[in-house]
Coordinates of C-alpha atoms and ligand atoms in Angstrom, one line a residue:
M4 CA 106.5 98.2 117.7
A5 CA 103.2 98.8 119.5
M6 CA 100.1 97.6 117.7
M7 CA 97.4 100.0 116.6
G8 CA 93.9 99.3 117.8
T9 CA 91.6 97.3 115.6
A10 CA 87.9 97.8 115.8
L11 CA 85.9 94.8 114.7
A12 CA 82.3 95.5 113.8
T13 CA 80.1 93.7 116.4
P14 CA 76.7 92.7 115.3
A15 CA 74.4 90.9 117.7
S16 CA 76.3 88.5 120.0
A17 CA 75.2 85.6 122.1
V18 CA 74.4 86.5 125.7
D19 CA 76.1 84.8 128.6
P20 CA 73.3 83.4 130.8
H21 CA 75.5 83.9 133.9
P22 CA 76.9 87.5 133.5
T23 CA 79.9 88.4 135.5
P24 CA 80.3 92.1 136.5
G25 CA 83.1 94.1 135.0
P26 CA 84.2 94.9 131.4
R27 CA 83.3 92.5 128.7
V28 CA 85.0 92.1 125.3
T29 CA 84.3 90.2 122.1
V30 CA 85.9 86.9 121.5
E31 CA 85.7 84.6 118.5
Y32 CA 85.9 80.8 118.7
F33 CA 85.5 77.8 116.5
P34 CA 82.9 75.2 117.6
E35 CA 84.6 72.5 115.5
P36 CA 88.0 71.9 113.8
G37 CA 88.0 73.2 110.2
G38 CA 84.7 75.1 110.7
E39 CA 83.6 78.6 110.7
G40 CA 83.8 81.0 113.6
R41 CA 81.3 82.2 116.1
R42 CA 81.5 85.3 118.3
T43 CA 80.3 86.2 121.8
E44 CA 81.1 88.5 124.7
V45 CA 83.0 87.4 127.8
P46 CA 84.4 89.1 130.9
V47 CA 88.0 90.3 130.7
T48 CA 88.8 88.7 134.1
T49 CA 87.7 85.4 135.3
E50 CA 87.5 85.3 139.1
R51 CA 84.6 82.9 139.0
A52 CA 86.6 80.3 137.1
A53 CA 89.0 78.2 139.1
G54 CA 91.9 80.2 140.6
R55 CA 92.5 78.9 144.2
S56 CA 95.9 80.5 144.1
T57 CA 94.6 83.6 145.9
A58 CA 93.8 81.4 148.9
R59 CA 97.3 80.2 149.3
T60 CA 99.6 81.8 151.8
A61 CA 103.0 80.5 150.6
D62 CA 104.1 81.6 147.1
P63 CA 103.8 78.4 145.0
T64 CA 106.1 79.8 142.4
A65 CA 109.1 80.4 144.7
G66 CA 112.3 78.9 143.3
T67 CA 110.7 78.2 139.9
T68 CA 111.2 79.8 136.5
D69 CA 108.0 81.7 136.9
G70 CA 108.2 84.9 134.9
E71 CA 111.3 83.8 133.0
V72 CA 111.5 85.2 129.5
N73 CA 113.2 83.2 126.7
E74 CA 113.8 83.9 123.0
L75 CA 112.1 81.5 120.6
S76 CA 113.0 83.5 117.5
V77 CA 114.6 86.9 117.8
T78 CA 115.5 88.5 114.5
G79 CA 116.2 92.1 115.4
P80 CA 115.6 95.0 117.8
S81 CA 112.0 95.1 119.2
A82 CA 111.5 98.6 118.0
D83 CA 111.9 97.3 114.4
R84 CA 109.9 94.0 114.9
L85 CA 106.5 92.7 115.4
D86 CA 106.9 91.1 118.9
V87 CA 104.9 88.0 119.7
V88 CA 104.7 86.7 123.3
I89 CA 103.7 83.1 124.0
I90 CA 102.7 82.3 127.6
G91 CA 101.8 78.8 128.8
D92 CA 99.0 78.0 131.2
G93 CA 98.5 74.7 133.1
Y94 CA 102.2 73.9 133.2
T95 CA 103.6 73.1 136.6
A96 CA 107.2 74.0 137.7
G97 CA 108.4 70.7 136.4
Q98 CA 106.6 71.0 133.0
Q99 CA 108.2 74.2 131.7
D100 CA 110.3 72.2 129.2
A101 CA 107.1 70.8 127.8
F102 CA 105.7 74.3 127.5
H103 CA 108.8 75.4 125.5
T104 CA 108.5 72.4 123.2
A105 CA 104.8 73.1 122.6
A106 CA 105.4 76.8 122.0
A107 CA 108.1 76.0 119.4
A108 CA 105.8 73.4 117.7
K109 CA 102.8 75.8 117.6
W110 CA 104.9 78.7 116.2
A111 CA 106.3 76.3 113.6
D112 CA 102.7 75.4 112.6
I113 CA 101.7 79.1 112.4
T114 CA 104.7 80.0 110.3
R115 CA 104.1 77.2 107.8
V116 CA 101.2 79.3 106.5
E117 CA 102.0 82.1 104.0
P118 CA 102.7 85.0 104.3
Y119 CA 103.8 84.2 107.9
A120 CA 106.4 81.9 106.4
S121 CA 108.1 84.4 104.2
Y122 CA 108.0 87.2 106.7
Q123 CA 109.2 85.6 109.9
G124 CA 112.2 87.9 109.6
L125 CA 110.0 90.8 110.6
M126 CA 109.0 89.1 113.9
N127 CA 110.4 88.4 117.3
V128 CA 108.9 85.6 119.3
W129 CA 109.3 85.4 123.1
T130 CA 108.1 82.8 125.6
V131 CA 107.3 83.7 129.2
D132 CA 107.1 80.9 131.8
A133 CA 104.0 81.0 133.9
V134 CA 104.1 78.3 136.6
S135 CA 100.8 76.8 137.5
A136 CA 100.0 74.9 140.7
E137 CA 98.3 72.2 138.8
S138 CA 98.8 70.5 135.4
G139 CA 96.1 71.0 132.7
V140 CA 93.4 73.6 132.5
S141 CA 89.8 73.8 133.7
G142 CA 87.0 72.3 131.6
D143 CA 89.2 69.5 130.3
P144 CA 88.0 66.8 129.8
S145 CA 84.6 67.9 131.2
A146 CA 83.0 71.2 132.3
D147 CA 83.1 70.3 136.0
V148 CA 86.9 69.9 136.1
T149 CA 88.6 72.8 137.9
K150 CA 92.3 73.4 137.8
D151 CA 94.4 76.0 139.7
T152 CA 96.5 77.7 136.9
A153 CA 98.6 80.8 136.5
L154 CA 96.4 82.4 133.9
G155 CA 93.0 80.8 134.8
S156 CA 92.4 79.7 131.3
Y157 CA 89.4 77.3 130.8
F158 CA 87.2 75.5 128.3
W159 CA 83.5 75.9 128.5
C160 CA 83.8 79.6 128.7
S161 CA 80.3 81.2 128.3
N162 CA 78.9 77.6 128.4
T163 CA 80.7 76.9 125.1
E164 CA 82.9 73.8 125.1
R165 CA 85.5 74.9 122.6
L166 CA 85.8 78.5 123.8
V167 CA 88.9 78.9 125.9
C168 CA 88.9 82.1 128.0
A169 CA 91.7 83.4 130.3
D170 CA 92.1 86.0 132.9
I171 CA 93.4 88.9 130.8
D172 CA 94.8 90.8 133.8
K173 CA 97.0 87.8 134.6
V174 CA 97.9 87.4 130.9
A175 CA 98.9 91.0 130.8
S176 CA 101.1 90.8 133.9
Y177 CA 103.1 87.9 132.3
A178 CA 103.2 89.5 128.9
A179 CA 104.7 92.7 130.4
K180 CA 107.8 90.7 131.3
A181 CA 108.8 90.4 127.7
P182 CA 110.6 93.3 126.0
E183 CA 107.5 94.3 124.0
A184 CA 104.2 92.6 123.4
D185 CA 102.4 93.4 120.1
L186 CA 100.6 90.1 120.1
V187 CA 99.9 87.7 122.9
V188 CA 99.3 84.0 122.5
V189 CA 98.2 81.8 125.4
L190 CA 98.9 78.1 125.2
S191 CA 96.5 76.2 127.4
H192 CA 98.0 72.8 128.4
S193 CA 95.5 70.4 126.8
A194 CA 95.1 68.0 124.0
K195 CA 91.4 69.1 123.5
Y196 CA 90.4 71.2 120.5
G197 CA 89.8 74.8 121.5
G198 CA 90.9 78.4 121.6
A199 CA 89.7 82.0 121.1
G200 CA 90.6 85.4 119.8
Y201 CA 90.1 88.4 122.0
S202 CA 89.8 91.8 120.4
G203 CA 89.2 95.3 121.6
L204 CA 91.5 95.1 124.6
E205 CA 93.3 98.4 124.0
A206 CA 89.9 100.1 124.6
E207 CA 90.0 98.4 128.1
G208 CA 93.4 99.9 128.8
Y209 CA 95.7 96.9 127.9
P210 CA 98.9 97.6 126.0
F211 CA 98.0 95.1 123.3
D212 CA 94.7 94.8 121.4
G213 CA 94.5 91.0 120.7
V214 CA 95.1 87.8 122.6
S215 CA 94.8 84.4 121.0
T216 CA 94.2 81.3 123.2
L217 CA 94.7 77.8 121.9
S218 CA 95.2 74.3 123.3
S219 CA 98.8 73.3 123.3
D220 CA 98.6 69.7 122.2
N221 CA 95.8 69.6 119.7
E222 CA 97.1 69.6 116.1
Q223 CA 94.1 71.5 114.7
S224 CA 94.2 74.3 117.2
S225 CA 97.1 76.1 115.4
M226 CA 94.8 77.4 112.7
I227 CA 92.8 79.3 115.4
A228 CA 95.9 81.4 116.1
V229 CA 96.7 81.8 112.4
H230 CA 93.2 83.2 111.9
E231 CA 93.1 85.4 115.1
I232 CA 96.5 87.0 114.5
A233 CA 95.2 88.0 111.0
H234 CA 92.5 90.1 112.6
S235 CA 95.2 92.0 114.7
V236 CA 98.0 92.2 112.1
G237 CA 96.2 92.3 108.8
L238 CA 93.1 94.1 110.0
L239 CA 91.1 91.5 108.1
A240 CA 87.4 90.9 108.5
D241 CA 85.7 87.6 108.9
E242 CA 84.5 86.2 105.6
Y243 CA 81.8 84.0 107.0
A244 CA 78.1 84.7 107.5
Y245 CA 75.5 83.7 110.0
D246 CA 72.2 82.1 108.9
G247 CA 69.4 84.5 109.7
Y248 CA 71.5 87.7 109.6
G249 CA 69.9 88.6 106.3
T250 CA 71.1 91.6 104.3
W251 CA 74.1 93.8 105.1
P252 CA 72.5 96.8 106.8
S253 CA 75.0 99.6 106.2
G254 CA 77.3 101.1 103.5
E255 CA 80.7 100.1 102.3
P256 CA 82.8 98.7 105.2
A257 CA 86.3 99.9 105.9
D258 CA 87.6 96.3 105.9
I259 CA 89.9 95.5 103.1
N260 CA 88.5 92.0 102.3
S261 CA 84.7 92.8 102.5
S262 CA 82.8 94.9 100.1
T263 CA 79.3 95.8 99.0
Y264 CA 80.5 96.2 95.4
T265 CA 79.9 93.6 92.8
T266 CA 82.9 92.6 90.5
R267 CA 81.8 95.1 87.9
Q268 CA 81.3 98.0 90.4
M269 CA 84.6 97.2 92.1
A270 CA 86.5 97.3 88.8
A271 CA 84.8 100.5 87.7
K272 CA 85.5 102.2 91.0
R273 CA 89.0 100.8 91.3
A274 CA 88.2 100.0 94.9
K275 CA 89.1 97.3 97.4
W276 CA 90.7 94.2 95.8
Y277 CA 90.1 95.3 92.2
R278 CA 93.8 94.7 91.4
W279 CA 93.3 91.0 92.1
L280 CA 90.0 90.3 90.3
G281 CA 90.3 87.3 87.9
E282 CA 93.5 86.0 89.4
T283 CA 94.0 82.4 90.3
D284 CA 94.0 82.3 94.1
P285 CA 96.1 80.2 96.5
T286 CA 92.9 79.0 98.1
G287 CA 92.2 77.2 94.8
G288 CA 89.5 79.5 93.2
T289 CA 89.5 82.7 91.3
V290 CA 89.4 86.1 92.9
G291 CA 86.0 87.8 92.4
T292 CA 83.1 88.8 94.6
Y293 CA 81.3 86.0 96.4
E294 CA 78.2 86.9 98.4
G295 CA 78.3 86.5 102.1
S296 CA 80.9 88.1 104.4
S297 CA 81.3 90.0 107.7
Y298 CA 78.6 87.8 109.3
Y299 CA 75.9 88.7 106.7
P300 CA 74.8 86.3 104.0
Y301 CA 73.5 88.9 101.5
G302 CA 74.4 92.2 100.1
I303 CA 78.1 91.9 101.0
Y304 CA 80.9 90.1 99.2
R305 CA 84.2 88.3 100.0
P306 CA 87.1 87.9 97.6
T307 CA 87.1 84.1 97.2
S308 CA 84.8 81.2 97.7
N309 CA 86.8 80.0 100.7
S310 CA 89.9 81.3 102.7
L311 CA 91.2 80.9 106.2
M312 CA 89.3 84.1 107.1
R313 CA 86.1 82.1 106.3
A314 CA 86.7 78.6 107.6
L315 CA 89.7 76.8 109.1
N316 CA 89.5 73.9 106.6
V317 CA 91.9 75.8 104.3
S318 CA 95.3 76.9 105.3
E319 CA 95.7 79.8 102.8
F320 CA 94.7 83.5 102.8
N321 CA 93.3 84.7 99.5
L322 CA 95.4 87.2 97.5
P323 CA 93.8 90.3 99.0
G324 CA 94.2 88.8 102.5
R325 CA 97.8 87.9 101.8
E326 CA 98.7 91.4 100.7
A327 CA 96.9 92.9 103.8
M328 CA 99.0 90.6 106.1
I329 CA 102.2 91.7 104.4
A330 CA 101.1 95.4 104.8
G331 CA 100.4 94.6 108.5
F332 CA 103.8 93.1 109.1
Y333 CA 105.5 96.2 107.7
R334 CA 103.1 98.5 109.6
E335 CA 104.6 97.0 112.8
A336 CA 108.1 96.4 111.7
N337 CA 111.0 97.9 109.7
A338 CA 113.1 95.7 107.4
L339 CA 116.0 98.1 107.6
S340 CA 118.0 99.1 110.6
S341 CA 121.5 100.5 111.3
E342 CA 123.6 101.1 114.4
V343 CA 125.2 104.1 112.6
A344 CA 123.1 107.0 113.7
T345 CA 121.6 109.1 110.9
G346 CA 121.3 112.2 113.1
S347 CA 125.0 113.2 113.1
A348 CA 127.4 113.5 110.2
V349 CA 129.7 110.6 109.2
L350 CA 133.1 110.8 107.6
R351 CA 134.0 109.8 104.1
T352 CA 135.9 106.9 105.7
T353 CA 133.2 105.8 108.2
R354 CA 132.0 102.3 107.5
I355 CA 128.2 102.4 107.3
K356 CA 126.7 99.0 108.2
V357 CA 123.0 98.3 107.8
S358 CA 121.0 95.1 108.5
Q359 CA 118.0 94.1 106.4
A360 CA 115.5 91.7 107.8
E361 CA 115.9 88.2 106.3
L362 CA 112.9 87.6 104.2
T363 CA 112.2 84.6 102.0
G364 CA 109.7 83.0 99.7
L365 CA 107.0 85.5 98.6
A366 CA 109.2 88.4 99.7
A367 CA 111.6 90.1 97.3
P368 CA 113.6 92.6 99.3
E369 CA 115.9 95.0 97.5
L370 CA 118.6 97.2 98.9
R371 CA 119.9 100.2 97.0
W372 CA 122.5 102.9 97.7
Y373 CA 122.5 106.5 96.5
V374 CA 125.0 109.3 96.7
D375 CA 123.3 112.8 96.6
G376 CA 120.2 111.0 95.3
V377 CA 121.9 109.2 92.5
Q378 CA 121.9 105.4 92.6
V379 CA 125.3 103.7 92.8
K380 CA 124.3 100.6 90.9
R381 CA 127.3 98.5 91.8
A382 CA 126.5 98.8 95.5
K383 CA 123.1 97.1 95.1
G384 CA 122.6 94.6 97.9
L385 CA 125.6 95.6 100.0
T386 CA 125.0 95.8 103.8
G387 CA 128.2 97.7 104.5
V388 CA 129.7 100.7 102.6
V389 CA 132.3 103.4 103.0
P390 CA 131.2 106.7 101.5
A391 CA 134.5 107.3 99.8
A392 CA 134.3 103.9 98.1
L393 CA 130.8 104.8 97.0
G394 CA 132.2 107.8 95.2
V395 CA 131.8 110.6 97.7
A396 CA 134.4 113.1 96.6
A397 CA 136.8 115.0 99.0
D398 CA 135.8 118.3 97.5
G399 CA 135.0 120.3 100.6
R400 CA 131.3 120.0 100.1
T401 CA 128.7 118.2 102.1
H402 CA 127.2 115.0 100.5
T403 CA 124.5 112.5 101.4
V404 CA 124.5 108.7 101.4
T405 CA 121.1 107.0 101.3
V406 CA 120.2 103.4 101.6
R407 CA 116.7 102.2 100.5
S408 CA 115.1 98.9 101.3
E409 CA 112.0 98.0 99.2
D410 CA 110.0 94.8 98.9
R411 CA 109.3 94.0 95.2
S412 CA 107.1 91.0 96.1
A413 CA 104.6 90.0 93.5
S414 CA 102.1 89.5 96.4
I415 CA 101.9 93.3 96.7
R416 CA 100.0 95.3 94.1
D417 CA 98.8 98.3 96.0
P418 CA 101.3 101.2 95.6
Q419 CA 100.4 102.3 99.2
V420 CA 101.4 98.9 100.5
R421 CA 104.5 99.0 98.4
A422 CA 105.3 102.4 100.0
E423 CA 104.8 100.8 103.4
T424 CA 107.5 98.3 102.6
T425 CA 110.0 101.0 101.6
E426 CA 112.3 102.4 104.1
T427 CA 115.3 104.7 103.7
L428 CA 118.1 105.9 105.9
T429 CA 120.2 108.9 105.0
W430 CA 123.5 110.1 106.3
T431 CA 125.2 113.4 105.8
V432 CA 128.8 113.0 104.9
K433 CA 130.9 115.7 106.6
A434 CA 132.5 118.2 104.1
S435 CA 136.2 117.3 103.7
G436 CA 139.1 118.2 101.6
H437 CA 141.5 118.6 104.5
K438 CA 141.8 116.4 107.5
P439 CA 139.1 117.2 110.1
R440 CA 140.4 118.2 113.5
T441 CA 139.9 115.6 116.2
H442 CA 139.1 116.5 119.8
R443 CA 139.9 114.6 123.0
Ligands
ZN15 ZN1 87.7 85.8 112.8

C-alpha cells in the first residue's frame, strides 16, 4: 500500500557550506553509534559526488543481474502489505550474493526489535540488485576516496563523516522495479558506521516519502534504519533535544509522542499517551512526561526517559511509540484478505477461504464469523467456511456471511488504533430453496 506523506517539523538546520543547486530535503543522521540524532539539509541528487558512470560508453551492467528483483520475505499481496525495498550500493556484478546476505542480515537485525518482530507478517521485503562499477562507496575510509557506484551513495555528505547520502533519482529508478515501494532502504557496501534518514520526498514528487541509508557491514548501523522507519511508519517524532534550542516555541504538536502537557494536564485532558501514564515501560522506566523532545530541551515532553526515538543506545520503543508503530503497520497493510470476491453473491455451498496475516508475539489476532450479523462461535479462527455449514438456511431468502479480523494486542489501548486493526469482509449468499439455474 502506498505510504502517506509525513511532515516532520524542521527547526533551524545546519547549512551546507558548498550548496548544490536543485531541491534539498531534510536528512537525519547519527554522529556516533548509540547516540542522538542530528539533522541537516542535503541535495536530492548528487552529481558532484563520484559517479563516473555517465562518462562510460559501454553499459557496465550488461549481462549482470542489474535491476533483478528478489523476494526476501513476501507474506501476502502487495496491496495488503507494507512493502520494503532494499537496494545495495557499491556491490559489483560479482558481489551480488554478498548484497543478498547483507540485506537478509540487516532485515533480521531490524525485525529483532519490537513491534517489527511481531508484525513481520504485515510486511513484504524485496531486494533489488544494483550493479556498481566499483566495490565500496565514496568516503570510505576517508573523505577523499571516490567510488563509481550505482546509487552514488557516500560518507562525508555535507562534510559530515557519518552522514551517508545517495542520489535519490537513482534510488527511485531501482526501487520502481519492485512491485511496490512503501519504504526504501539503501545498503551502502561498507563496514564503517553511518547512515541517514531522508524525509519529505513525496513533496519532491517521489512515490515514497522516506529513504533510509545504512552501511551494510557495520553491526551498529541497523538501529539507524529501525529509528528512521519509525518516522515513516509510526509518524513518531524525535524525542531528543538540542542544546541551545531553548523553550518549545509553539502550541501542542500533532506528534503522538511529544506533548506540551505535564502528566497532570495530560491525564485531565485525556490526551496523547494518557492511557499509558504510570505503566512500566519496555525501555526500563515508567511512562510519564519527561522534559525535552522534538529538538527543544524545555517546555515539551517525551513519554519516557529514553527510547530509540531519543538515542540509539536502547533497542526498544516506549509504549506509546510501540502502539503508534502497530497503528502504522495496519495503516499500510490489511491482515485479512480473500480471493473470493465480496462484490458478487456466493452460493450456500461455495467454500469461502480467507487468509489472515501471520502475526506473533505482541499481536493477538482474532478471526470471527457471522451469519446475518450474529456470531457463529464454533467457527472462530477458521480460515475456510461453507455458508451452509455455518448455518445459512435454504429458505429462499438472501443472507450474509461476514468475517472479522481484529488484533486484541495488549500493546494497543487507543480504541481508534484498535479500529484500525479491525477488518471485515462480507459476502451475500444467493437466495436458494431450489437449485439455481446454471448458464454456459
Ligand atoms: Zn529521528
